PDB file of C-alpha atoms in Angstrom:
ATOM      1  CA  MET A   1       0.070  -0.224  -0.245  1.00  0.00           C
ATOM      2  CA  ASP A   2       1.218   3.638  -0.899  1.00  0.00           C
ATOM      3  CA  GLU A   3       0.444   6.627   1.722  1.00  0.00           C
ATOM      4  CA  ARG A   4      -2.638   7.691   0.307  1.00  0.00           C
ATOM      5  CA  TYR A   5      -3.778   8.515   4.107  1.00  0.00           C
ATOM      6  CA  ASN A   6      -2.503   9.200   7.219  1.00  0.00           C
ATOM      7  CA  VAL A   7      -2.116   5.777   8.982  1.00  0.00           C
ATOM      8  CA  TYR A   8      -2.943   5.578  12.958  1.00  0.00           C
ATOM      9  CA  SER A   9       0.072   2.587  13.286  1.00  0.00           C
ATOM     10  CA  SER A  10       2.709   4.730  11.429  1.00  0.00           C
ATOM     11  CA  TYR A  11       1.524   7.918  13.608  1.00  0.00           C
ATOM     12  CA  LEU A  12       2.202   6.096  16.590  1.00  0.00           C
ATOM     13  CA  LYS A  13       5.665   4.551  15.762  1.00  0.00           C
ATOM     14  CA  GLN A  14       6.671   7.976  14.770  1.00  0.00           C
ATOM     15  CA  THR A  15       5.789   9.474  18.098  1.00  0.00           C
ATOM     16  CA  TYR A  16       6.819   6.958  20.652  1.00  0.00           C
ATOM     17  CA  GLY A  17       9.628   5.301  18.426  1.00  0.00           C
ATOM     18  CA  GLU A  18       8.202   1.615  18.651  1.00  0.00           C
ATOM     19  CA  LYS A  19       5.198  -0.404  18.442  1.00  0.00           C
ATOM     20  CA  VAL A  20       1.925   1.148  20.982  1.00  0.00           C
ATOM     21  CA  TYR A  21      -1.172  -0.759  21.435  1.00  0.00           C
ATOM     22  CA  LYS A  22      -4.517   0.059  23.449  1.00  0.00           C
ATOM     23  CA  LEU A  23      -5.177  -1.229  26.523  1.00  0.00           C
ATOM     24  CA  PRO A  24      -8.582  -1.517  26.831  1.00  0.00           C
ATOM     25  CA  ILE A  25     -10.279  -0.409  30.539  1.00  0.00           C
ATOM     26  CA  SER A  26     -13.736  -0.718  31.454  1.00  0.00           C
ATOM     27  CA  ILE A  27     -14.984   1.413  34.532  1.00  0.00           C
ATOM     28  CA  PRO A  28     -18.287   1.226  36.078  1.00  0.00           C
ATOM     29  CA  ASP A  29     -19.494   3.930  34.065  1.00  0.00           C
ATOM     30  CA  THR A  30     -23.190   4.469  32.328  1.00  0.00           C
ATOM     31  CA  CYS A  31     -24.650   7.411  29.665  1.00  0.00           C
ATOM     32  CA  PRO A  32     -26.658  10.458  30.181  1.00  0.00           C
ATOM     33  CA  ASN A  33     -28.491   8.623  27.498  1.00  0.00           C
ATOM     34  CA  ARG A  34     -29.383   5.346  29.704  1.00  0.00           C
ATOM     35  CA  ASP A  35     -30.016   6.728  33.151  1.00  0.00           C
ATOM     36  CA  GLY A  36     -32.822   8.906  32.510  1.00  0.00           C
ATOM     37  CA  THR A  37     -30.958  12.545  32.207  1.00  0.00           C
ATOM     38  CA  LEU A  38     -31.461  11.991  28.378  1.00  0.00           C
ATOM     39  CA  GLY A  39     -33.073   9.108  27.547  1.00  0.00           C
ATOM     40  CA  THR A  40     -32.973   5.095  28.982  1.00  0.00           C
ATOM     41  CA  TYR A  41     -32.177   3.052  26.100  1.00  0.00           C
ATOM     42  CA  GLY A  42     -29.329   4.530  24.613  1.00  0.00           C
ATOM     43  CA  CYS A  43     -28.396   5.149  21.150  1.00  0.00           C
ATOM     44  CA  ALA A  44     -30.740   2.988  18.549  1.00  0.00           C
ATOM     45  CA  PHE A  45     -27.329   0.969  17.540  1.00  0.00           C
ATOM     46  CA  CYS A  46     -25.619   0.583  21.253  1.00  0.00           C
ATOM     47  CA  GLY A  47     -26.066  -2.872  23.211  1.00  0.00           C
ATOM     48  CA  THR A  48     -26.280  -3.129  26.657  1.00  0.00           C
ATOM     49  CA  ILE A  49     -22.813  -3.749  27.080  1.00  0.00           C
ATOM     50  CA  GLY A  50     -21.896  -0.780  24.807  1.00  0.00           C
ATOM     51  CA  ALA A  51     -18.901  -1.043  22.666  1.00  0.00           C
ATOM     52  CA  GLY A  52     -16.610  -2.677  24.760  1.00  0.00           C
ATOM     53  CA  TYR A  53     -16.702  -6.666  23.233  1.00  0.00           C
ATOM     54  CA  GLU A  54     -12.783  -7.017  24.321  1.00  0.00           C
ATOM     55  CA  ASN A  55     -13.119  -5.199  27.496  1.00  0.00           C
ATOM     56  CA  LEU A  56     -12.411  -6.852  30.431  1.00  0.00           C
ATOM     57  CA  PRO A  57     -15.242  -6.755  32.795  1.00  0.00           C
ATOM     58  CA  ALA A  58     -15.369  -3.260  35.134  1.00  0.00           C
ATOM     59  CA  SER A  59     -15.805  -5.069  38.199  1.00  0.00           C
ATOM     60  CA  LEU A  60     -11.961  -5.900  37.730  1.00  0.00           C
ATOM     61  CA  THR A  61      -9.949  -2.849  38.834  1.00  0.00           C
ATOM     62  CA  VAL A  62      -7.981  -0.844  36.585  1.00  0.00           C
ATOM     63  CA  ASP A  63      -4.785  -2.039  37.768  1.00  0.00           C
ATOM     64  CA  GLN A  64      -5.662  -5.219  37.314  1.00  0.00           C
ATOM     65  CA  GLN A  65      -7.427  -4.698  33.487  1.00  0.00           C
ATOM     66  CA  ILE A  66      -3.860  -3.088  32.941  1.00  0.00           C
ATOM     67  CA  GLU A  67      -1.997  -6.376  34.029  1.00  0.00           C
ATOM     68  CA  ALA A  68      -3.871  -8.938  32.512  1.00  0.00           C
ATOM     69  CA  ASN A  69      -4.286  -6.772  29.291  1.00  0.00           C
ATOM     70  CA  ILE A  70      -0.594  -6.140  29.089  1.00  0.00           C
ATOM     71  CA  ALA A  71       0.413  -9.648  29.932  1.00  0.00           C
ATOM     72  CA  HIS A  72      -1.892 -10.905  26.878  1.00  0.00           C
ATOM     73  CA  ILE A  73      -1.378  -8.303  24.514  1.00  0.00           C
ATOM     74  CA  GLY A  74       2.562  -7.166  25.264  1.00  0.00           C
ATOM     75  CA  PRO A  75       3.958 -11.011  24.118  1.00  0.00           C
ATOM     76  CA  LYS A  76       1.408 -11.197  21.214  1.00  0.00           C
ATOM     77  CA  TYR A  77       2.023  -7.778  19.160  1.00  0.00           C
ATOM     78  CA  LYS A  78       5.771  -7.050  20.499  1.00  0.00           C
ATOM     79  CA  ALA A  79       4.697  -4.621  22.301  1.00  0.00           C
ATOM     80  CA  ARG A  80       6.489  -2.543  25.010  1.00  0.00           C
ATOM     81  CA  LYS A  81       4.617   0.724  25.448  1.00  0.00           C
ATOM     82  CA  PHE A  82       0.507   1.176  25.669  1.00  0.00           C
ATOM     83  CA  ILE A  83      -2.242   3.524  25.667  1.00  0.00           C
ATOM     84  CA  ALA A  84      -4.909   3.063  28.830  1.00  0.00           C
ATOM     85  CA  TYR A  85      -8.295   3.515  26.662  1.00  0.00           C
ATOM     86  CA  PHE A  86     -11.291   4.228  28.533  1.00  0.00           C
ATOM     87  CA  GLN A  87     -13.153   2.600  25.982  1.00  0.00           C
ATOM     88  CA  ASN A  88     -16.998   1.715  27.008  1.00  0.00           C
ATOM     89  CA  PHE A  89     -19.894   3.755  27.404  1.00  0.00           C
ATOM     90  CA  THR A  90     -19.511   7.726  28.759  1.00  0.00           C
ATOM     91  CA  ASN A  91     -16.270   8.141  30.360  1.00  0.00           C
ATOM     92  CA  THR A  92     -16.795  11.784  31.678  1.00  0.00           C
ATOM     93  CA  TYR A  93     -20.158  11.023  33.130  1.00  0.00           C
ATOM     94  CA  ILE A  94     -18.957  10.462  36.303  1.00  0.00           C
ATOM     95  CA  ARG A  95     -17.845  11.930  39.372  1.00  0.00           C
ATOM     96  CA  PRO A  96     -14.937  14.322  38.763  1.00  0.00           C
ATOM     97  CA  ASP A  97     -13.140  13.087  41.899  1.00  0.00           C
ATOM     98  CA  VAL A  98     -13.427   9.357  41.036  1.00  0.00           C
ATOM     99  CA  PHE A  99     -12.775  10.358  37.191  1.00  0.00           C
ATOM    100  CA  ARG A 100      -9.670  12.310  38.762  1.00  0.00           C
ATOM    101  CA  GLN A 101      -8.330   8.478  40.693  1.00  0.00           C
ATOM    102  CA  TYR A 102      -9.118   6.701  37.268  1.00  0.00           C
ATOM    103  CA  LEU A 103      -6.693   8.370  35.692  1.00  0.00           C
ATOM    104  CA  LYS A 104      -4.427   8.420  37.586  1.00  0.00           C
ATOM    105  CA  THR A 105      -4.257   4.681  38.591  1.00  0.00           C
ATOM    106  CA  ALA A 106      -4.079   4.301  34.802  1.00  0.00           C
ATOM    107  CA  CYS A 107      -0.716   6.248  34.972  1.00  0.00           C
ATOM    108  CA  GLN A 108       1.733   3.323  35.084  1.00  0.00           C
ATOM    109  CA  PRO A 109       4.974   2.506  33.831  1.00  0.00           C
ATOM    110  CA  ASP A 110       5.366   1.426  30.129  1.00  0.00           C
ATOM    111  CA  ILE A 111       1.546   3.885  29.852  1.00  0.00           C
ATOM    112  CA  VAL A 112       2.605   6.382  27.431  1.00  0.00           C
ATOM    113  CA  GLY A 113      -0.588   8.344  27.000  1.00  0.00           C
ATOM    114  CA  ILE A 114      -4.323   7.847  27.856  1.00  0.00           C
ATOM    115  CA  ALA A 115      -7.529   8.089  25.857  1.00  0.00           C
ATOM    116  CA  ILE A 116     -10.850   8.976  26.917  1.00  0.00           C
ATOM    117  CA  ALA A 117     -13.884   7.797  25.150  1.00  0.00           C
ATOM    118  CA  THR A 118     -17.226  10.213  25.649  1.00  0.00           C
ATOM    119  CA  ARG A 119     -19.757  12.315  24.132  1.00  0.00           C
ATOM    120  CA  PRO A 120     -19.849  15.574  22.842  1.00  0.00           C
ATOM    121  CA  ASP A 121     -22.539  16.990  25.389  1.00  0.00           C
ATOM    122  CA  CYS A 122     -19.925  15.183  28.625  1.00  0.00           C
ATOM    123  CA  ILE A 123     -17.040  17.809  27.784  1.00  0.00           C
ATOM    124  CA  HIS A 124     -16.729  20.021  30.645  1.00  0.00           C
ATOM    125  CA  PRO A 125     -13.923  22.230  31.693  1.00  0.00           C
ATOM    126  CA  VAL A 126     -13.628  20.707  34.929  1.00  0.00           C
ATOM    127  CA  TYR A 127     -13.115  17.257  33.585  1.00  0.00           C
ATOM    128  CA  LEU A 128     -10.386  18.794  30.859  1.00  0.00           C
ATOM    129  CA  ASP A 129      -8.592  20.262  34.164  1.00  0.00           C
ATOM    130  CA  ILE A 130      -8.307  17.247  35.615  1.00  0.00           C
ATOM    131  CA  MET A 131      -6.425  15.736  32.061  1.00  0.00           C
ATOM    132  CA  ALA A 132      -4.344  18.743  31.805  1.00  0.00           C
ATOM    133  CA  GLU A 133      -3.660  17.880  35.820  1.00  0.00           C
ATOM    134  CA  ILE A 134      -2.976  14.414  35.382  1.00  0.00           C
ATOM    135  CA  ARG A 135      -0.997  15.116  31.996  1.00  0.00           C
ATOM    136  CA  GLU A 136       0.981  17.476  33.578  1.00  0.00           C
ATOM    137  CA  GLU A 137       2.064  15.504  36.553  1.00  0.00           C
ATOM    138  CA  TYR A 138       2.731  11.952  35.284  1.00  0.00           C
ATOM    139  CA  GLY A 139       3.817  13.323  31.452  1.00  0.00           C
ATOM    140  CA  VAL A 140       1.203  11.161  29.802  1.00  0.00           C
ATOM    141  CA  ASP A 141      -0.324  12.411  26.522  1.00  0.00           C
ATOM    142  CA  ILE A 142      -4.278  12.671  26.607  1.00  0.00           C
ATOM    143  CA  LEU A 143      -6.502  12.012  23.366  1.00  0.00           C
ATOM    144  CA  VAL A 144     -10.118  12.269  23.822  1.00  0.00           C
ATOM    145  CA  GLU A 145     -12.406  10.452  21.743  1.00  0.00           C
ATOM    146  CA  LEU A 146     -15.699  12.078  20.593  1.00  0.00           C
ATOM    147  CA  GLY A 147     -18.418  10.031  19.685  1.00  0.00           C
ATOM    148  CA  LEU A 148     -20.306  12.109  16.787  1.00  0.00           C
ATOM    149  CA  GLN A 149     -21.396   9.460  13.754  1.00  0.00           C
ATOM    150  CA  THR A 150     -22.625  12.239  11.564  1.00  0.00           C
ATOM    151  CA  VAL A 151     -23.177  16.022  11.146  1.00  0.00           C
ATOM    152  CA  ASN A 152     -26.747  15.181   9.490  1.00  0.00           C
ATOM    153  CA  TYR A 153     -29.716  16.806  12.571  1.00  0.00           C
ATOM    154  CA  LYS A 154     -31.652  14.589  11.468  1.00  0.00           C
ATOM    155  CA  THR A 155     -29.880  11.001  11.588  1.00  0.00           C
ATOM    156  CA  LEU A 156     -29.224  12.081  14.784  1.00  0.00           C
ATOM    157  CA  GLN A 157     -32.571  12.463  16.050  1.00  0.00           C
ATOM    158  CA  LYS A 158     -33.664   9.112  14.613  1.00  0.00           C
ATOM    159  CA  ILE A 159     -30.730   7.218  15.998  1.00  0.00           C
ATOM    160  CA  ASN A 160     -31.349   8.697  19.955  1.00  0.00           C
ATOM    161  CA  ARG A 161     -27.933  10.290  20.524  1.00  0.00           C
ATOM    162  CA  GLY A 162     -29.574  12.683  22.798  1.00  0.00           C
ATOM    163  CA  HIS A 163     -27.286  15.461  21.144  1.00  0.00           C
ATOM    164  CA  THR A 164     -26.937  17.550  18.115  1.00  0.00           C
ATOM    165  CA  LEU A 165     -23.820  18.621  15.937  1.00  0.00           C
ATOM    166  CA  ALA A 166     -23.828  22.138  17.858  1.00  0.00           C
ATOM    167  CA  GLU A 167     -22.961  20.283  21.058  1.00  0.00           C
ATOM    168  CA  TYR A 168     -19.706  18.656  19.247  1.00  0.00           C
ATOM    169  CA  ILE A 169     -18.870  21.669  17.763  1.00  0.00           C
ATOM    170  CA  ASP A 170     -18.959  23.223  21.304  1.00  0.00           C
ATOM    171  CA  ALA A 171     -17.038  20.469  22.874  1.00  0.00           C
ATOM    172  CA  MET A 172     -14.248  20.377  19.757  1.00  0.00           C
ATOM    173  CA  MET A 173     -13.941  24.460  20.472  1.00  0.00           C
ATOM    174  CA  MET A 174     -13.175  23.708  24.349  1.00  0.00           C
ATOM    175  CA  LEU A 175     -11.000  20.623  23.923  1.00  0.00           C
ATOM    176  CA  ARG A 176      -8.470  23.167  21.681  1.00  0.00           C
ATOM    177  CA  ALA A 177      -7.846  25.433  24.431  1.00  0.00           C
ATOM    178  CA  TYR A 178      -6.114  22.165  25.777  1.00  0.00           C
ATOM    179  CA  PRO A 179      -2.676  20.074  24.857  1.00  0.00           C
ATOM    180  CA  PHE A 180      -4.861  17.144  24.175  1.00  0.00           C
ATOM    181  CA  ARG A 181      -5.270  15.128  20.927  1.00  0.00           C
ATOM    182  CA  ASN A 182      -8.574  14.287  19.701  1.00  0.00           C
ATOM    183  CA  CYS A 183     -10.377  11.798  17.790  1.00  0.00           C
ATOM    184  CA  THR A 184     -14.063  11.583  16.345  1.00  0.00           C
ATOM    185  CA  HIS A 185     -15.996   8.303  15.921  1.00  0.00           C
ATOM    186  CA  VAL A 186     -17.982   8.410  12.631  1.00  0.00           C
ATOM    187  CA  ILE A 187     -20.562   5.717  11.186  1.00  0.00           C
ATOM    188  CA  LEU A 188     -20.218   6.397   6.977  1.00  0.00           C
ATOM    189  CA  ASP A 189     -23.248   4.430   6.502  1.00  0.00           C
ATOM    190  CA  LEU A 190     -26.206   4.903   8.669  1.00  0.00           C
ATOM    191  CA  PRO A 191     -29.616   4.341   6.767  1.00  0.00           C
ATOM    192  CA  TRP A 192     -30.734   7.672   6.123  1.00  0.00           C
ATOM    193  CA  ASP A 193     -27.317   9.209   5.377  1.00  0.00           C
ATOM    194  CA  THR A 194     -26.455  10.115   1.712  1.00  0.00           C
ATOM    195  CA  MET A 195     -23.082  10.703  -0.021  1.00  0.00           C
ATOM    196  CA  GLU A 196     -23.874  14.260   0.238  1.00  0.00           C
ATOM    197  CA  ASP A 197     -24.029  13.644   4.070  1.00  0.00           C
ATOM    198  CA  VAL A 198     -20.539  11.990   4.091  1.00  0.00           C
ATOM    199  CA  VAL A 199     -19.090  14.833   2.231  1.00  0.00           C
ATOM    200  CA  GLU A 200     -20.580  16.947   4.943  1.00  0.00           C
ATOM    201  CA  THR A 201     -19.346  15.274   7.587  1.00  0.00           C
ATOM    202  CA  ALA A 202     -15.640  15.277   6.247  1.00  0.00           C
ATOM    203  CA  LYS A 203     -15.914  19.146   5.586  1.00  0.00           C
ATOM    204  CA  VAL A 204     -16.917  19.814   8.854  1.00  0.00           C
ATOM    205  CA  ILE A 205     -14.762  17.784  10.910  1.00  0.00           C
ATOM    206  CA  SER A 206     -12.115  18.807   8.895  1.00  0.00           C
ATOM    207  CA  ALA A 207     -13.023  22.877   9.361  1.00  0.00           C
ATOM    208  CA  LEU A 208     -12.504  22.270  13.160  1.00  0.00           C
ATOM    209  CA  PRO A 209      -9.158  21.651  15.431  1.00  0.00           C
ATOM    210  CA  THR A 210      -9.078  18.017  14.399  1.00  0.00           C
ATOM    211  CA  HIS A 211      -6.469  15.305  14.903  1.00  0.00           C
ATOM    212  CA  GLU A 212      -7.785  12.018  14.190  1.00  0.00           C
ATOM    213  CA  ILE A 213     -11.020  10.082  13.043  1.00  0.00           C
ATOM    214  CA  LYS A 214     -12.269   6.747  13.741  1.00  0.00           C
ATOM    215  CA  LEU A 215     -14.555   5.567  10.295  1.00  0.00           C
ATOM    216  CA  HIS A 216     -16.634   2.218  11.146  1.00  0.00           C
ATOM    217  CA  ALA A 217     -19.419   0.709   9.429  1.00  0.00           C
ATOM    218  CA  LEU A 218     -23.183   0.419  10.896  1.00  0.00           C
ATOM    219  CA  TYR A 219     -23.096  -3.286  13.220  1.00  0.00           C
ATOM    220  CA  ILE A 220     -26.375  -4.409  13.944  1.00  0.00           C
ATOM    221  CA  ILE A 221     -26.633  -5.662  17.661  1.00  0.00           C
ATOM    222  CA  LYS A 222     -28.743  -8.269  18.875  1.00  0.00           C
ATOM    223  CA  ASN A 223     -31.533  -6.991  20.647  1.00  0.00           C
ATOM    224  CA  THR A 224     -31.527  -3.240  19.982  1.00  0.00           C
ATOM    225  CA  VAL A 225     -33.582  -0.893  18.293  1.00  0.00           C
ATOM    226  CA  MET A 226     -31.759  -0.947  15.121  1.00  0.00           C
ATOM    227  CA  ALA A 227     -32.218  -5.102  15.290  1.00  0.00           C
ATOM    228  CA  LYS A 228     -36.030  -4.319  15.783  1.00  0.00           C
ATOM    229  CA  TRP A 229     -35.750  -1.581  12.705  1.00  0.00           C
ATOM    230  CA  TYR A 230     -33.422  -4.368  10.619  1.00  0.00           C
ATOM    231  CA  HIS A 231     -35.879  -7.433  10.991  1.00  0.00           C
ATOM    232  CA  ALA A 232     -39.125  -5.543  10.048  1.00  0.00           C
ATOM    233  CA  GLY A 233     -37.719  -4.137   7.086  1.00  0.00           C
ATOM    234  CA  ASP A 234     -37.788  -0.501   8.355  1.00  0.00           C
ATOM    235  CA  ILE A 235     -34.118   0.164   7.318  1.00  0.00           C
ATOM    236  CA  SER A 236     -32.123  -0.998   4.266  1.00  0.00           C
ATOM    237  CA  LEU A 237     -28.174  -1.361   4.418  1.00  0.00           C
ATOM    238  CA  ILE A 238     -25.968  -0.120   1.608  1.00  0.00           C
ATOM    239  CA  PRO A 239     -23.736  -2.814   0.031  1.00  0.00           C
ATOM    240  CA  VAL A 240     -19.943  -3.350   0.498  1.00  0.00           C
ATOM    241  CA  GLU A 241     -19.051  -1.682  -2.432  1.00  0.00           C
ATOM    242  CA  GLU A 242     -20.957   1.742  -1.741  1.00  0.00           C
ATOM    243  CA  TYR A 243     -18.996   1.586   1.745  1.00  0.00           C
ATOM    244  CA  VAL A 244     -15.850   1.478   0.346  1.00  0.00           C
ATOM    245  CA  ASN A 245     -17.083   4.676  -2.194  1.00  0.00           C
ATOM    246  CA  ARG A 246     -17.863   6.520   1.004  1.00  0.00           C
ATOM    247  CA  VAL A 247     -14.467   5.989   2.670  1.00  0.00           C
ATOM    248  CA  VAL A 248     -12.254   6.838  -0.611  1.00  0.00           C
ATOM    249  CA  THR A 249     -14.713  10.161  -0.772  1.00  0.00           C
ATOM    250  CA  PHE A 250     -14.461  11.076   2.727  1.00  0.00           C
ATOM    251  CA  LEU A 251     -11.152  10.561   2.754  1.00  0.00           C
ATOM    252  CA  GLU A 252     -10.646  12.893  -0.553  1.00  0.00           C
ATOM    253  CA  TYR A 253     -12.721  15.709   1.467  1.00  0.00           C
ATOM    254  CA  THR A 254     -10.487  15.475   4.739  1.00  0.00           C
ATOM    255  CA  ARG A 255      -7.612  17.473   5.876  1.00  0.00           C
ATOM    256  CA  SER A 256      -4.827  15.251   4.834  1.00  0.00           C
ATOM    257  CA  ASP A 257      -3.135  16.342   8.313  1.00  0.00           C
ATOM    258  CA  ILE A 258      -5.613  14.238  10.189  1.00  0.00           C
ATOM    259  CA  VAL A 259      -4.347  10.623  11.547  1.00  0.00           C
ATOM    260  CA  PHE A 260      -7.250   7.476  10.757  1.00  0.00           C
ATOM    261  CA  GLN A 261      -7.281   5.110  13.253  1.00  0.00           C
ATOM    262  CA  ARG A 262      -9.139   3.005  11.118  1.00  0.00           C
ATOM    263  CA  LEU A 263     -11.311   2.756   8.097  1.00  0.00           C
ATOM    264  CA  ILE A 264     -13.680  -0.287   9.130  1.00  0.00           C
ATOM    265  CA  GLY A 265     -14.030  -2.107  12.633  1.00  0.00           C
ATOM    266  CA  ARG A 266     -14.747  -4.985  13.814  1.00  0.00           C
ATOM    267  CA  ALA A 267     -17.281  -6.669  16.009  1.00  0.00           C
ATOM    268  CA  PRO A 268     -17.739 -10.117  17.096  1.00  0.00           C
ATOM    269  CA  LYS A 269     -20.170 -12.410  15.485  1.00  0.00           C
ATOM    270  CA  GLU A 270     -22.100 -13.639  18.307  1.00  0.00           C
ATOM    271  CA  ALA A 271     -22.915 -10.356  19.410  1.00  0.00           C
ATOM    272  CA  THR A 272     -24.293  -9.150  15.966  1.00  0.00           C
ATOM    273  CA  GLU A 273     -26.972  -9.643  13.785  1.00  0.00           C
ATOM    274  CA  PHE A 274     -25.072  -8.018  10.850  1.00  0.00           C
ATOM    275  CA  ALA A 275     -21.455  -6.701  10.638  1.00  0.00           C
ATOM    276  CA  ASN A 276     -18.982  -6.076   7.765  1.00  0.00           C
ATOM    277  CA  TRP A 277     -21.166  -7.823   5.161  1.00  0.00           C
ATOM    278  CA  GLY A 278     -19.878 -11.006   6.826  1.00  0.00           C
ATOM    279  CA  MET A 279     -16.088  -9.885   5.720  1.00  0.00           C
ATOM    280  CA  GLY A 280     -13.044  -9.479   7.609  1.00  0.00           C
ATOM    281  CA  TRP A 281     -12.166  -6.020   8.498  1.00  0.00           C
ATOM    282  CA  TRP A 282      -8.847  -6.757   6.768  1.00  0.00           C
ATOM    283  CA  LYS A 283     -10.557  -7.169   3.487  1.00  0.00           C
ATOM    284  CA  ILE A 284     -12.925  -4.358   3.181  1.00  0.00           C
ATOM    285  CA  ARG A 285      -9.557  -2.192   3.758  1.00  0.00           C
ATOM    286  CA  ASP A 286      -7.815  -4.119   1.245  1.00  0.00           C
ATOM    287  CA  MET A 287     -10.864  -3.025  -1.138  1.00  0.00           C
ATOM    288  CA  ILE A 288     -10.008   0.420   0.372  1.00  0.00           C
ATOM    289  CA  ASP A 289      -6.809   0.864  -0.815  1.00  0.00           C
ATOM    290  CA  ALA A 290      -7.554  -0.859  -3.851  1.00  0.00           C
ATOM    291  CA  GLU A 291     -10.269   1.796  -4.740  1.00  0.00           C
ATOM    292  CA  LEU A 292      -8.002   4.773  -3.603  1.00  0.00           C
ATOM    293  CA  GLN A 293      -5.153   3.207  -6.241  1.00  0.00           C
ATOM    294  CA  ARG A 294      -7.606   2.635  -9.104  1.00  0.00           C
ATOM    295  CA  ARG A 295      -9.135   6.211  -8.717  1.00  0.00           C
ATOM    296  CA  ASP A 296      -5.615   7.677  -8.761  1.00  0.00           C
ATOM    297  CA  THR A 297      -6.734   9.519  -5.530  1.00  0.00           C
ATOM    298  CA  PHE A 298      -5.674  10.130  -1.751  1.00  0.00           C
ATOM    299  CA  GLN A 299      -6.521  11.840   1.896  1.00  0.00           C
ATOM    300  CA  GLY A 300      -7.316  15.528   0.995  1.00  0.00           C
ATOM    301  CA  LYS A 301      -7.167  15.770  -2.838  1.00  0.00           C
ATOM    302  CA  LYS A 302     -10.407  17.629  -2.337  1.00  0.00           C
ATOM    303  CA  CYS A 303     -10.172  19.290   0.645  1.00  0.00           C
ATOM    304  CA  ASP A 304      -9.818  22.835  -1.158  1.00  0.00           C
ATOM    305  CA  TYR A 305     -12.915  24.421   0.900  1.00  0.00           C
ATOM    306  CA  LEU A 306     -11.628  26.227   3.804  1.00  0.00           C
ATOM    307  CA  GLN A 307      -9.894  29.372   4.374  1.00  0.00           C
ATOM    308  CA  GLY A 308     -11.890  31.644   2.017  1.00  0.00           C
ATOM    309  CA  LYS A 309     -12.262  29.691  -1.189  1.00  0.00           C
ATOM    310  CA  ALA A 310     -14.379  31.876  -2.785  1.00  0.00           C
ATOM    311  CA  VAL A 311     -12.186  35.179  -2.626  1.00  0.00           C
ATOM    312  CA  ARG A 312      -9.060  32.813  -3.896  1.00  0.00           C
ATOM    313  CA  LYS A 313      -8.899  34.547  -7.003  1.00  0.00           C
ATOM    314  CA  PHE A 314      -7.910  38.039  -5.701  1.00  0.00           C
ATOM    315  CA  THR A 315      -5.352  36.793  -2.701  1.00  0.00           C
ATOM    316  CA  ASP A 316      -3.635  34.128  -4.855  1.00  0.00           C
ATOM    317  CA  GLN A 317      -2.569  36.643  -7.281  1.00  0.00           C
TER     318      GLN A 317
END
């Protein structure tokens, strides 16, 4: 594969000088979309255990999870440096003092960074200040991961996200004042979104101070609202070829300096009604690479819409 987009593994190796792997961590948190604050059943696509299918149970301490994950991941992938990834549900939706203690506990030898997955409406200066304190005191990098999924506010309403695009923009504006990296999660094939939504999502994210993006295809998790719609025939899913087309187009409209954590995700077969068209994630990644080469295109090729495009005829003379 030639370098047609910024790959996360390359970024990590360049930053830390060797392989770095994420260690998933679960804490006993929840989500405002589950505890009655905004809703009770969560997003339409979200299962009862959230996104942490590879996580150890939250009944284990952070110390125990880090130790067990390093013992497994370290030898398997020949890794010696790690990122503690608070992955499941909304990891800033807990009391600030409890949040601080979890982060402090994660600052162990060989942990070079802490990644915190959360919602745009759960970003607040109190939590950001705690992250900044931890970064300063322990010398670890901080990455904040925000679930956006799409900029189409009508689709956000349909999937019961409980927030709109405004909260995401607000969170990104708060984050730019802190020395953290940020990552935005996007689902490129939500049933109501078109290619126009794909392009607009890439453009909005690129216009903001974005560092990283994580793309994934829609999974139909068992026993979810989305699964009910799927079985009732109320939603239709695009073919894999169209997903590949959407990813390549998204890349074209994305700023060239943004790093992609992934272009396709994975989910366990036993937990899903539908995932990745029954294909291995690496096969879809290879299809994306092949389509980039076929179209002779690359990340940022069509990112020509920022910084006053309409007046360039005057300013570029």
